[in-house]
Short mmCIF file of C-alpha atoms (C1' of nucleotides) in Angstrom, two decimals:
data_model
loop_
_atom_site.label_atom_id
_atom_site.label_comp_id
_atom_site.label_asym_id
_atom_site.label_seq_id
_atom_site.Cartn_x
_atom_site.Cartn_y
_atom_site.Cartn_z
CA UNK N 23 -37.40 -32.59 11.44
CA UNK N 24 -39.84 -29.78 11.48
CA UNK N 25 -37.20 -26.72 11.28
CA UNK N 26 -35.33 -27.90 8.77
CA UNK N 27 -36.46 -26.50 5.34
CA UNK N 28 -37.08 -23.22 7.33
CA UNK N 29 -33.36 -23.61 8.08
CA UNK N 30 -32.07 -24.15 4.45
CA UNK N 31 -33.60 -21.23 3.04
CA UNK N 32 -32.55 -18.96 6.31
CA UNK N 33 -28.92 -20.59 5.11
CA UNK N 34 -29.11 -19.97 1.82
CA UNK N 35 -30.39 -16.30 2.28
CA UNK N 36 -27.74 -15.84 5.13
CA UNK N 37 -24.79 -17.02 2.42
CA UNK N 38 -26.49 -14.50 -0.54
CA UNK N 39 -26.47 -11.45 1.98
CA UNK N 40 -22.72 -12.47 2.85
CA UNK N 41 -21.77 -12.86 -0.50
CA UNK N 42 -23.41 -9.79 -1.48
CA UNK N 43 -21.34 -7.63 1.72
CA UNK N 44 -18.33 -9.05 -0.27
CA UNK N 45 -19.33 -8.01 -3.81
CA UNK N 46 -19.91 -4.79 -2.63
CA UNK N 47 -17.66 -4.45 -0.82
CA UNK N 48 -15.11 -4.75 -3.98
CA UNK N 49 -17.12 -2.15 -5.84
CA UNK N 50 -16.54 0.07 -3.34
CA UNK N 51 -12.67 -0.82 -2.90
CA UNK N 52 -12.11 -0.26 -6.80
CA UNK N 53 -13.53 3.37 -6.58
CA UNK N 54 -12.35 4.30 -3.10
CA UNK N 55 -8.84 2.55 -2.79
CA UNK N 56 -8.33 -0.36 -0.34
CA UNK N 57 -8.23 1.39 2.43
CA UNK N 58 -10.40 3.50 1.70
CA UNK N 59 -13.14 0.75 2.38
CA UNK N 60 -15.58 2.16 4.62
CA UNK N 61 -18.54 0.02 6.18
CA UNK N 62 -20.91 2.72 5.73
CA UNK N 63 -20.76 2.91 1.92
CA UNK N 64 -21.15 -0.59 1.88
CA UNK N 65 -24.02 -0.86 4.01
CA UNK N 66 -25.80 2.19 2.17
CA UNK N 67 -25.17 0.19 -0.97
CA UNK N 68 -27.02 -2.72 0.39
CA UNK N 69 -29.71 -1.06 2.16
CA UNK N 70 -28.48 -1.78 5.60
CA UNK N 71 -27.89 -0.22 8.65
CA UNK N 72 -23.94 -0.03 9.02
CA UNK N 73 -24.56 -2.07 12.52
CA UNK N 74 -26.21 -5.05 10.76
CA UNK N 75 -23.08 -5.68 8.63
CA UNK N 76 -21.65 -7.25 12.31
CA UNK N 77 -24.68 -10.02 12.44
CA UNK N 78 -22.42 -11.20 9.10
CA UNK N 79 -19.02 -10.28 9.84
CA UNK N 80 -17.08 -9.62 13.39
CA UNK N 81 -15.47 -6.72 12.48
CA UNK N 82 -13.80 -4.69 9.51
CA UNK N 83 -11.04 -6.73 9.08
CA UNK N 84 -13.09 -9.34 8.77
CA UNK N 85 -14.08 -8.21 5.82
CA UNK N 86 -10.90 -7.93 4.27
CA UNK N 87 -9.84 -11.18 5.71
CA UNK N 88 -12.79 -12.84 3.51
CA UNK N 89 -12.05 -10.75 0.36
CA UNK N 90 -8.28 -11.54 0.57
CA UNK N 91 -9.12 -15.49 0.96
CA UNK N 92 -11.30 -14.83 -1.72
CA UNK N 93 -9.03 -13.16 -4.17
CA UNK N 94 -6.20 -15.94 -3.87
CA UNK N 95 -9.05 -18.39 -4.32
CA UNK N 96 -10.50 -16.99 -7.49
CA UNK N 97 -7.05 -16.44 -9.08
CA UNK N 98 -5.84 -20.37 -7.75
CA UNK N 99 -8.82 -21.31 -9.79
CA UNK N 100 -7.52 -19.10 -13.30
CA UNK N 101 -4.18 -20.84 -12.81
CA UNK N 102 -5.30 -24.50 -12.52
CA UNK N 103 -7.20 -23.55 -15.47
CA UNK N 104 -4.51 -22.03 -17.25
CA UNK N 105 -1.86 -24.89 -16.36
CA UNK N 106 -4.00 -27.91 -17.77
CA UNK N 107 -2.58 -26.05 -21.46
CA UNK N 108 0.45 -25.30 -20.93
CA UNK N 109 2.77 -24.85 -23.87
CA UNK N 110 5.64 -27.55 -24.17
CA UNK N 111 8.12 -25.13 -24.56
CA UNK N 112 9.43 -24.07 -20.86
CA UNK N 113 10.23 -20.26 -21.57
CA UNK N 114 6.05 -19.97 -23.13
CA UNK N 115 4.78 -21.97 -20.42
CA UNK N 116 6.95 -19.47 -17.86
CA UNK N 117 5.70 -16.83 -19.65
CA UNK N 118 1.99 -17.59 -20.10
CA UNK N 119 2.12 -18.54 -16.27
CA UNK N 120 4.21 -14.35 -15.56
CA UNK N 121 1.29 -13.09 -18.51
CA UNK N 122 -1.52 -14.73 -16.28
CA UNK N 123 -0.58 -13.65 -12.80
CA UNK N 124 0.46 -10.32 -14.59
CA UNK N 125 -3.35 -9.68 -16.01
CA UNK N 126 -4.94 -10.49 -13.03
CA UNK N 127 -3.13 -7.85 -10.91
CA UNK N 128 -3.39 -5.51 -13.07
CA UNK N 129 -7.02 -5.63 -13.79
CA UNK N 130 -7.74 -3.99 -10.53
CA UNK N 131 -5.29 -2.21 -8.17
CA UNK N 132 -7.05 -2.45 -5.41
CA UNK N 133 -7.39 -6.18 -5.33
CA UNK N 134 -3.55 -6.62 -5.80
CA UNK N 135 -3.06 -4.31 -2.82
CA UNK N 136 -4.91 -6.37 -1.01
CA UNK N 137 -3.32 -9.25 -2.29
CA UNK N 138 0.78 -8.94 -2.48
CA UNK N 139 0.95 -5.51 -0.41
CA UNK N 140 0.56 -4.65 3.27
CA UNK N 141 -1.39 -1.54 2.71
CA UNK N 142 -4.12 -1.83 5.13
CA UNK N 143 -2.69 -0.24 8.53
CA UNK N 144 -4.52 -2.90 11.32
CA UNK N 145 -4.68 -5.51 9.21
CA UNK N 146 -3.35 -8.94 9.05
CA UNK N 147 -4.47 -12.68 6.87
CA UNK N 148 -5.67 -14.57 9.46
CA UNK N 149 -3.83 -18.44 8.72
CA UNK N 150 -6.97 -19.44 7.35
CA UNK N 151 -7.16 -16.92 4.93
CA UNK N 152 -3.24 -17.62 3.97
CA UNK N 153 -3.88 -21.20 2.72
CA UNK N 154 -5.09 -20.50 -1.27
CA UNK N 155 -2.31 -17.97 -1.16
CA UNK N 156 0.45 -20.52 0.15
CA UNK N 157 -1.21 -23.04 -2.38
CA UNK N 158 -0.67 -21.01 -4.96
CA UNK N 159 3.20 -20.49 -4.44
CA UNK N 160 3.53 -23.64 -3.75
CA UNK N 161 2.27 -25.00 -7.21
CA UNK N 162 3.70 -22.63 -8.78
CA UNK N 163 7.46 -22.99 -7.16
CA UNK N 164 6.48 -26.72 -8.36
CA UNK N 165 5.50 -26.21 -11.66
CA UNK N 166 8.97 -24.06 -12.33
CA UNK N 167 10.90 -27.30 -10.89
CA UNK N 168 9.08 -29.15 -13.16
CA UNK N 169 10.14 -26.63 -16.15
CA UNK N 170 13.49 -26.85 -14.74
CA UNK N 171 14.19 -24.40 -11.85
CA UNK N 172 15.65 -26.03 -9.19
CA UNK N 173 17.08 -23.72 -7.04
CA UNK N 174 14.75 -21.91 -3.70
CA UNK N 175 16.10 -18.20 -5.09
CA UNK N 176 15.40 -18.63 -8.53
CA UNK N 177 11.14 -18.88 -8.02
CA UNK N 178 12.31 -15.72 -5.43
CA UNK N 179 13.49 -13.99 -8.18
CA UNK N 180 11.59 -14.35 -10.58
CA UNK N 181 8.24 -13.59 -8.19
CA UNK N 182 10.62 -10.15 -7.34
CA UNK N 183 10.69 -9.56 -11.06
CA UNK N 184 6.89 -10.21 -11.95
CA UNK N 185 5.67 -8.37 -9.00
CA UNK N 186 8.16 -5.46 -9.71
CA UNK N 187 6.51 -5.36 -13.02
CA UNK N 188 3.22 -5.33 -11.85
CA UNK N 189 3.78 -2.51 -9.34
CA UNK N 190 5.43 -0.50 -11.69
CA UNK N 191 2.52 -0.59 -14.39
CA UNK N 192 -0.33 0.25 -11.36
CA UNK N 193 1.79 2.75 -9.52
CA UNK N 194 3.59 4.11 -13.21
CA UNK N 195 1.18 3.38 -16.04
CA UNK N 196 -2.24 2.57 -14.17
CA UNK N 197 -4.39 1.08 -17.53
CA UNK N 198 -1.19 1.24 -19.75
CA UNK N 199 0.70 -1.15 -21.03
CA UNK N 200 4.63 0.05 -20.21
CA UNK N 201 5.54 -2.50 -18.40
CA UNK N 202 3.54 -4.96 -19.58
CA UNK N 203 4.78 -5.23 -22.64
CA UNK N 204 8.28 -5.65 -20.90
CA UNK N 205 7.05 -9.16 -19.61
CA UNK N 206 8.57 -11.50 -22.58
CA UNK N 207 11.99 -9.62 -22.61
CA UNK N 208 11.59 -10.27 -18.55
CA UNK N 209 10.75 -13.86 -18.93
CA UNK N 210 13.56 -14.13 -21.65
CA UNK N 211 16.10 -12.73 -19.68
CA UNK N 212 15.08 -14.97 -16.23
CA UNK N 213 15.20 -17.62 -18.71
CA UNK N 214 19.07 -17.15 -19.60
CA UNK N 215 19.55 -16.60 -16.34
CA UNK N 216 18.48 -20.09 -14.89
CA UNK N 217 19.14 -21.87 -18.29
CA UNK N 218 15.56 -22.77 -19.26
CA UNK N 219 15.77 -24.30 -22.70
CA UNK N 220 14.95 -21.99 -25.68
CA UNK N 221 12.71 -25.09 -27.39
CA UNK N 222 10.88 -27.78 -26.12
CA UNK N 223 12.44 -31.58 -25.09
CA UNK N 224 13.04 -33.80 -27.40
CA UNK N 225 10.82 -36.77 -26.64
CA UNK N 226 13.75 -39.12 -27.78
CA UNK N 227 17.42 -38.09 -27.10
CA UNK I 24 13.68 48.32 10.25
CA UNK I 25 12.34 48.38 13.43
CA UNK I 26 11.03 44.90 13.16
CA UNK I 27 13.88 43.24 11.05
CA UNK I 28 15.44 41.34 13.94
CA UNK I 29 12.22 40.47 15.22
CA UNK I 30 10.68 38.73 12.08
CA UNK I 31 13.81 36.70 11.13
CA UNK I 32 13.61 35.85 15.14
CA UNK I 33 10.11 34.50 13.72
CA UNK I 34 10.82 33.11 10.97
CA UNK I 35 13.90 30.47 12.70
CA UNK I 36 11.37 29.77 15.03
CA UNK I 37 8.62 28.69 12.70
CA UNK I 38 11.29 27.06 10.44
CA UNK I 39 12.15 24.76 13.58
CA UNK I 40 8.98 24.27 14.33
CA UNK I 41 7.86 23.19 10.85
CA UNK I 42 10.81 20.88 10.91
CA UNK I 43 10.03 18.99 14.41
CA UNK I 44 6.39 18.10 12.73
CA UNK I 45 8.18 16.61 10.08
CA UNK I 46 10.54 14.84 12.35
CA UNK I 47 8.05 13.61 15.14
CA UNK I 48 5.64 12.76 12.06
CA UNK I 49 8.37 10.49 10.25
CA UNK I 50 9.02 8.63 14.31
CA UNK I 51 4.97 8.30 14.43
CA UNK I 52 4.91 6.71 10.71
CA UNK I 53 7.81 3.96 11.37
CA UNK I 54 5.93 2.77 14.60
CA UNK I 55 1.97 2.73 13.04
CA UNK I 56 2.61 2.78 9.58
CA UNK I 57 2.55 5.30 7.06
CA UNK I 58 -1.14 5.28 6.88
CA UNK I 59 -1.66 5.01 10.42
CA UNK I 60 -0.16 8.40 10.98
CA UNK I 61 -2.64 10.89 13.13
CA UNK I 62 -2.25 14.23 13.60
CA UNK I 63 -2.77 13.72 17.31
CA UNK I 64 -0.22 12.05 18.06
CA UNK I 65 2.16 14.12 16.39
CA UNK I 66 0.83 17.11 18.34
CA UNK I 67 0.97 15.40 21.29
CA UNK I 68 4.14 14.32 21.18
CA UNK I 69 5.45 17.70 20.31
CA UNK I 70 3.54 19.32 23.02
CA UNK I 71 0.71 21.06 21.19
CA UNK I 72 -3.10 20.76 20.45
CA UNK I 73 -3.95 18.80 17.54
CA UNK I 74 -5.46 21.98 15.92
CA UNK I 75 -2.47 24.36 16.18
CA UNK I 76 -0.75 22.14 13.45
CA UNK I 77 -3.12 23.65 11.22
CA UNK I 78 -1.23 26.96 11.55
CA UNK I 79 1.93 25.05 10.13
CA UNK I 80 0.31 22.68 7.59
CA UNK I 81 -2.98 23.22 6.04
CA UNK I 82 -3.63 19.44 6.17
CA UNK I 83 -2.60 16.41 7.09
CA UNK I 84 -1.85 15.61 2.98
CA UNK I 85 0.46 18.55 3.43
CA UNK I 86 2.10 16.98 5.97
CA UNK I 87 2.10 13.72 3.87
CA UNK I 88 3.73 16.27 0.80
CA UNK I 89 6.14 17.74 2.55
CA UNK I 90 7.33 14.05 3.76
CA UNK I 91 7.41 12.93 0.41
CA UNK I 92 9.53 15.54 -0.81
CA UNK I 93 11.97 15.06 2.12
CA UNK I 94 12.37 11.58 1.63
CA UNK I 95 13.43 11.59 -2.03
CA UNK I 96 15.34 14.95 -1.44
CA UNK I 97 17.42 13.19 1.17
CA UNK I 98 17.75 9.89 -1.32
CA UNK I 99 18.89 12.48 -4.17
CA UNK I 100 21.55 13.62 -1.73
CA UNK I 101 22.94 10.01 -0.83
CA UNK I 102 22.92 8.92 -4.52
CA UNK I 103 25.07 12.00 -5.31
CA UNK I 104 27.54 11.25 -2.91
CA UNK I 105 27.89 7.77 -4.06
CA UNK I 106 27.93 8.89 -7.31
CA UNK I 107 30.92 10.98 -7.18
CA UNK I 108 33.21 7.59 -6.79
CA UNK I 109 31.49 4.69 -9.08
CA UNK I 110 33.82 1.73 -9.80
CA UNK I 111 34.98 2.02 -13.16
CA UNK I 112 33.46 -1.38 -14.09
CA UNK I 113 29.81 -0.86 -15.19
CA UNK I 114 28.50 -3.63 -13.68
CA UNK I 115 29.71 -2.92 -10.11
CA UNK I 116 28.54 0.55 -10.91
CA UNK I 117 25.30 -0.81 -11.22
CA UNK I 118 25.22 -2.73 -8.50
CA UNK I 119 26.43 0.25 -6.21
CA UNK I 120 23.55 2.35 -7.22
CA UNK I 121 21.19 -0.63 -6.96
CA UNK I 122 22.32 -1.59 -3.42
CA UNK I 123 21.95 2.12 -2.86
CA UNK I 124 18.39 2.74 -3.43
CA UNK I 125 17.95 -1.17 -2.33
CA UNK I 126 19.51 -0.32 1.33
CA UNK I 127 17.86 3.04 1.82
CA UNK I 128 14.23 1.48 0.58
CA UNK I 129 14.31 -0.99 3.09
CA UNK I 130 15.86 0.64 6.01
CA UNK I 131 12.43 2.22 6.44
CA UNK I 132 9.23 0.44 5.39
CA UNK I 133 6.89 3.17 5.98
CA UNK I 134 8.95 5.86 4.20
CA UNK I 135 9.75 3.58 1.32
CA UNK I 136 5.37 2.85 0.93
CA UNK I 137 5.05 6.48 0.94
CA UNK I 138 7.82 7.33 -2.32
CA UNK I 139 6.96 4.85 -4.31
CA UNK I 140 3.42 3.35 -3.46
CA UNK I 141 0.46 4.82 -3.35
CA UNK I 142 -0.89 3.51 0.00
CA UNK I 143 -2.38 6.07 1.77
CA UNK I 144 -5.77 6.52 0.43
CA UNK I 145 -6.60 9.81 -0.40
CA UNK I 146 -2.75 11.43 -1.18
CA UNK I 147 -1.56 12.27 -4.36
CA UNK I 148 1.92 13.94 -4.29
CA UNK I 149 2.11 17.65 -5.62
CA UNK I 150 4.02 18.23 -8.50
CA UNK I 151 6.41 20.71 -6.52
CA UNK I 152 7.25 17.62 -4.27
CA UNK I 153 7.43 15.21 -7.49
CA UNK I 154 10.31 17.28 -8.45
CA UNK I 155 13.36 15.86 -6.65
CA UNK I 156 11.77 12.53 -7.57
CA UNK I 157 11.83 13.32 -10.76
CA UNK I 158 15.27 14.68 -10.97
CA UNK I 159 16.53 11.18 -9.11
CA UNK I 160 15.26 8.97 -12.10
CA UNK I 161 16.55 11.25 -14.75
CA UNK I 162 19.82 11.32 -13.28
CA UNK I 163 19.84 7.76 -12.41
CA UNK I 164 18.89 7.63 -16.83
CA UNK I 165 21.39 9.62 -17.76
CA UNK I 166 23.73 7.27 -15.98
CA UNK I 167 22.37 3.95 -17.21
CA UNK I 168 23.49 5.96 -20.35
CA UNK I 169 27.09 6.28 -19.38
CA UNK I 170 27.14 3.18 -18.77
CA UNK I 171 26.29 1.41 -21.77
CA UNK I 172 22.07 0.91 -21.15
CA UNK I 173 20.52 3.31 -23.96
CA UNK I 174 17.25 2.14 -24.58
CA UNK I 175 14.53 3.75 -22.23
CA UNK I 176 12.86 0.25 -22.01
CA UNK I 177 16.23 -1.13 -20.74
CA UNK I 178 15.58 1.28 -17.45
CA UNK I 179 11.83 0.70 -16.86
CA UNK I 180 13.30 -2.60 -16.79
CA UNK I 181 15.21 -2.34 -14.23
CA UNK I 182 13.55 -0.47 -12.10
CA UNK I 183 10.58 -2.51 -11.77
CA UNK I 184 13.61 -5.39 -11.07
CA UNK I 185 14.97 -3.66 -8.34
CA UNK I 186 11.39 -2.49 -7.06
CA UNK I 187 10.50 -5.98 -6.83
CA UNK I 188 13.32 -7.23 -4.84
CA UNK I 189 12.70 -4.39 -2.67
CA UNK I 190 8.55 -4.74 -1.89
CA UNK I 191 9.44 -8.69 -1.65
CA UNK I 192 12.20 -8.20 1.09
CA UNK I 193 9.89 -5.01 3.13
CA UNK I 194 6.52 -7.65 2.75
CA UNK I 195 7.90 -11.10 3.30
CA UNK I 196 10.89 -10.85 5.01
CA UNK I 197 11.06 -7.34 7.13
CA UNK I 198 14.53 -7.50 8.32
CA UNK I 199 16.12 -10.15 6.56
CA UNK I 200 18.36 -10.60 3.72
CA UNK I 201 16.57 -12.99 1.67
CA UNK I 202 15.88 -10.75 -1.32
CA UNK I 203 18.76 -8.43 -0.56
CA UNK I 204 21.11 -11.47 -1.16
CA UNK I 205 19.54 -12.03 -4.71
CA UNK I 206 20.46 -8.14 -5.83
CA UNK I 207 24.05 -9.32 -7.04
CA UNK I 208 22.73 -12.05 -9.14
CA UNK I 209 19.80 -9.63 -10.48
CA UNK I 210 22.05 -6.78 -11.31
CA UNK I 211 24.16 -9.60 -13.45
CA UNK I 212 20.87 -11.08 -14.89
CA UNK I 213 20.18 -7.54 -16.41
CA UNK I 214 23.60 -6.57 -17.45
CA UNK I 215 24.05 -9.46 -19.45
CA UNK I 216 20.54 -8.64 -20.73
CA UNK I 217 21.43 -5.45 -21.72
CA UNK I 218 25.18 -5.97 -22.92
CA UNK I 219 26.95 -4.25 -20.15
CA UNK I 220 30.61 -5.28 -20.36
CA UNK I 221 31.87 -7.53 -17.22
CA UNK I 222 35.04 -5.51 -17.28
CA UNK I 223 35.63 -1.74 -17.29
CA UNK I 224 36.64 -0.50 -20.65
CA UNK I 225 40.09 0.20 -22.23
CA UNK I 226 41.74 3.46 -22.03
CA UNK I 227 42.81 3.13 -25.86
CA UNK I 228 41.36 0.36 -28.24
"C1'" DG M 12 -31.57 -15.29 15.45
"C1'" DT M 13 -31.64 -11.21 12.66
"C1'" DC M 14 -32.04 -6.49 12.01
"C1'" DT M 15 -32.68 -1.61 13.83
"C1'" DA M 16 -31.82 2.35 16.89
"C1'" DT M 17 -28.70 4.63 19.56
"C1'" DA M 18 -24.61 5.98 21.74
"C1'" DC M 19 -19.46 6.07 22.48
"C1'" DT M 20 -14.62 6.79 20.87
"C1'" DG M 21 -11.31 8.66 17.81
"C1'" DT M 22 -9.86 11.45 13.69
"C1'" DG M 23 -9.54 15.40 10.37
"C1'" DA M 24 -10.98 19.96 9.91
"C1'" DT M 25 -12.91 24.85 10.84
"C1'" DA M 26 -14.23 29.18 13.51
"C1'" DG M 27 -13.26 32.45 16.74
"C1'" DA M 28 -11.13 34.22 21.29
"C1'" DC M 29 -6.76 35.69 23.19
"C1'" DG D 19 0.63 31.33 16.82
"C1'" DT D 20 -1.82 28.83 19.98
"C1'" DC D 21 -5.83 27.54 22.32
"C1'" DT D 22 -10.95 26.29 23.16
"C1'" DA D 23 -15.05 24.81 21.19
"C1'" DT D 24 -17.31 22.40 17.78
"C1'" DC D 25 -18.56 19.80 13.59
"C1'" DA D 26 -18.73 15.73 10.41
"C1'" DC D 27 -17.96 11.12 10.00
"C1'" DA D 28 -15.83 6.38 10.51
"C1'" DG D 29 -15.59 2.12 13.41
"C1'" DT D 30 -17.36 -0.19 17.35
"C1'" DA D 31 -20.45 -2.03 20.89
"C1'" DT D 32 -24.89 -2.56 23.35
"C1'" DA D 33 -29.93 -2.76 23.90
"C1'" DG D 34 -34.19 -3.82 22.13
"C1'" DA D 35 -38.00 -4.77 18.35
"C1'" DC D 36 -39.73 -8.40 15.42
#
DNA sequence: GTCTATACTGTGATAGAC
DNA sequence: GTCTATCACAGTATAGAC
């Protein structure tokens, strides 16, 4: 075919300029708030004309829809990562998983808003946009059966706990460490609760 | 005085006034969201023009301030009243004033958002309507106190627990009881945490 | 097809007449 | 105190240049 290479490149420039909406697009969400995301300011960033921002994207929320797909995807990706080295003790490995989820949160506000709260007043995850986030509970509710936790309320609980946590330290503390340093006595404590082993199976019993 | 009866005449009248914004503003908020409050539809609702408001409130954050103050005013006033007869066993006290704040959190999404997250973009609460917040956690401290629960860590640590149950229940299950449920068990979790006795304590040793 | 120019609606806020 | 008029600006949609 003639068109083709033509094609790639439009393609390939099409995906930068989209990925570039979405970069800025957090830059502008970290200083501004969530909601505070305005099309303009992202489009002045770029050097567009806040129109042209709809040849990439149908509409605001389509923005957020990308950068909250996004978000769950990048931090699916940290976990996996994380979990290949898990420590063989079951209250570390629960609380290097609470540490993880715990960091990335709280490394910018914003993001976690996005993320865990409903904060922005028209919008909704579209069900594509819900799959790395349903992933991600899902391997993580398996991982904690595989640690021990059977039971449907206790990954409910202890998701209430971290997430309590975490809101308290951004709403409470925002770059502190008050709550943060809470997380092993709240891992400890869950621990007790749903009688996760204090050391690590014996290989032989 | 001549003009006595007049101005206090005045005054009721403004008074009311100031208080059906605040009511009309609270019905707009529970049916578009905290955020998605707009100072037209409050005046329209009440029957003026969007820019006479401006003679009650000088802004819409005011609005927003006053709101917040109300809200954990009227919370301060429900947890004294159910303060004044606390079961004598700590950990059912507990779990009184944890169902408490858990049951009026969730009875109203929008209201809860606006006490204790900060979702609406460019609000910061005063510190004149921080106060009765204020006064609500120190009492609630002094009463972790009576109860057994001294260090201050031992209350960031539970209010981040029962903070979590609550934004879990308002964001994944509006309505339901499927984090309520779990408050027992969590209020249990932390007492045995913290030491809390699981009977009340002897008149004489 | 992609970007630009322009206009329309809705929202918060201010100034001035009555 | 309330109203009319008006401004500044965000989000949206359409028409047209290249």
């Amino acid at each position: 075919m003639v068109g083709t290479p033509n094609r790639d490149r439009q393609a390939e420039r099409r995906e930068a300029t989209h990925a570039e909406i979405l970069s800025v697009a957090w830059d502008v969400a970290e200083e501004h708030g969530i909601a505070g995301l305005t099309l303009r300011e992202v489009a002045v960033r770029i050097g567009m004309k806040p129109p042209s921002l709809y040849s990439h994207f149908d509409s605001k929320n389509a923005i957020y829809d990308a950068m909250f797909e996004q978000a769950w995807t990048q931090y699916a990706a940290i976990v996996d990562d994380v979990a290949t080295d898990l420590p063989p003790n079951p209250r570390q490995a629960l609380r290097v998983l609470a540490e993880t989820f715990f960091d990335f949160a709280t490394a910018h506000a914003p993001r976690h808003q996005l993320m865990s709260q409903r904060v922005v007043p028209g919008f909704e995850p579209s069900a594509s946009a819900y799959g790395p986030a349903v992933q991600v509970l899902d391997q993580f509710q398996s991982r904690l059966r595989s640690l021990g936790v059977d039971d449907p309320a206790g990954v409910d609980l202890v998701t209430a706990l971290i997430g309590g946590l975490v809101n308290q330290q951004i709403a409470n503390d925002p770059g502190g460490s008050r709550w943060r340093d809470l997380l092993p006595r709240a891992i400890n404590m869950y621990a007790d609760e749903v009688g996760l082993a204090r050391r690590e199976p014996r290989r032989s019993p």
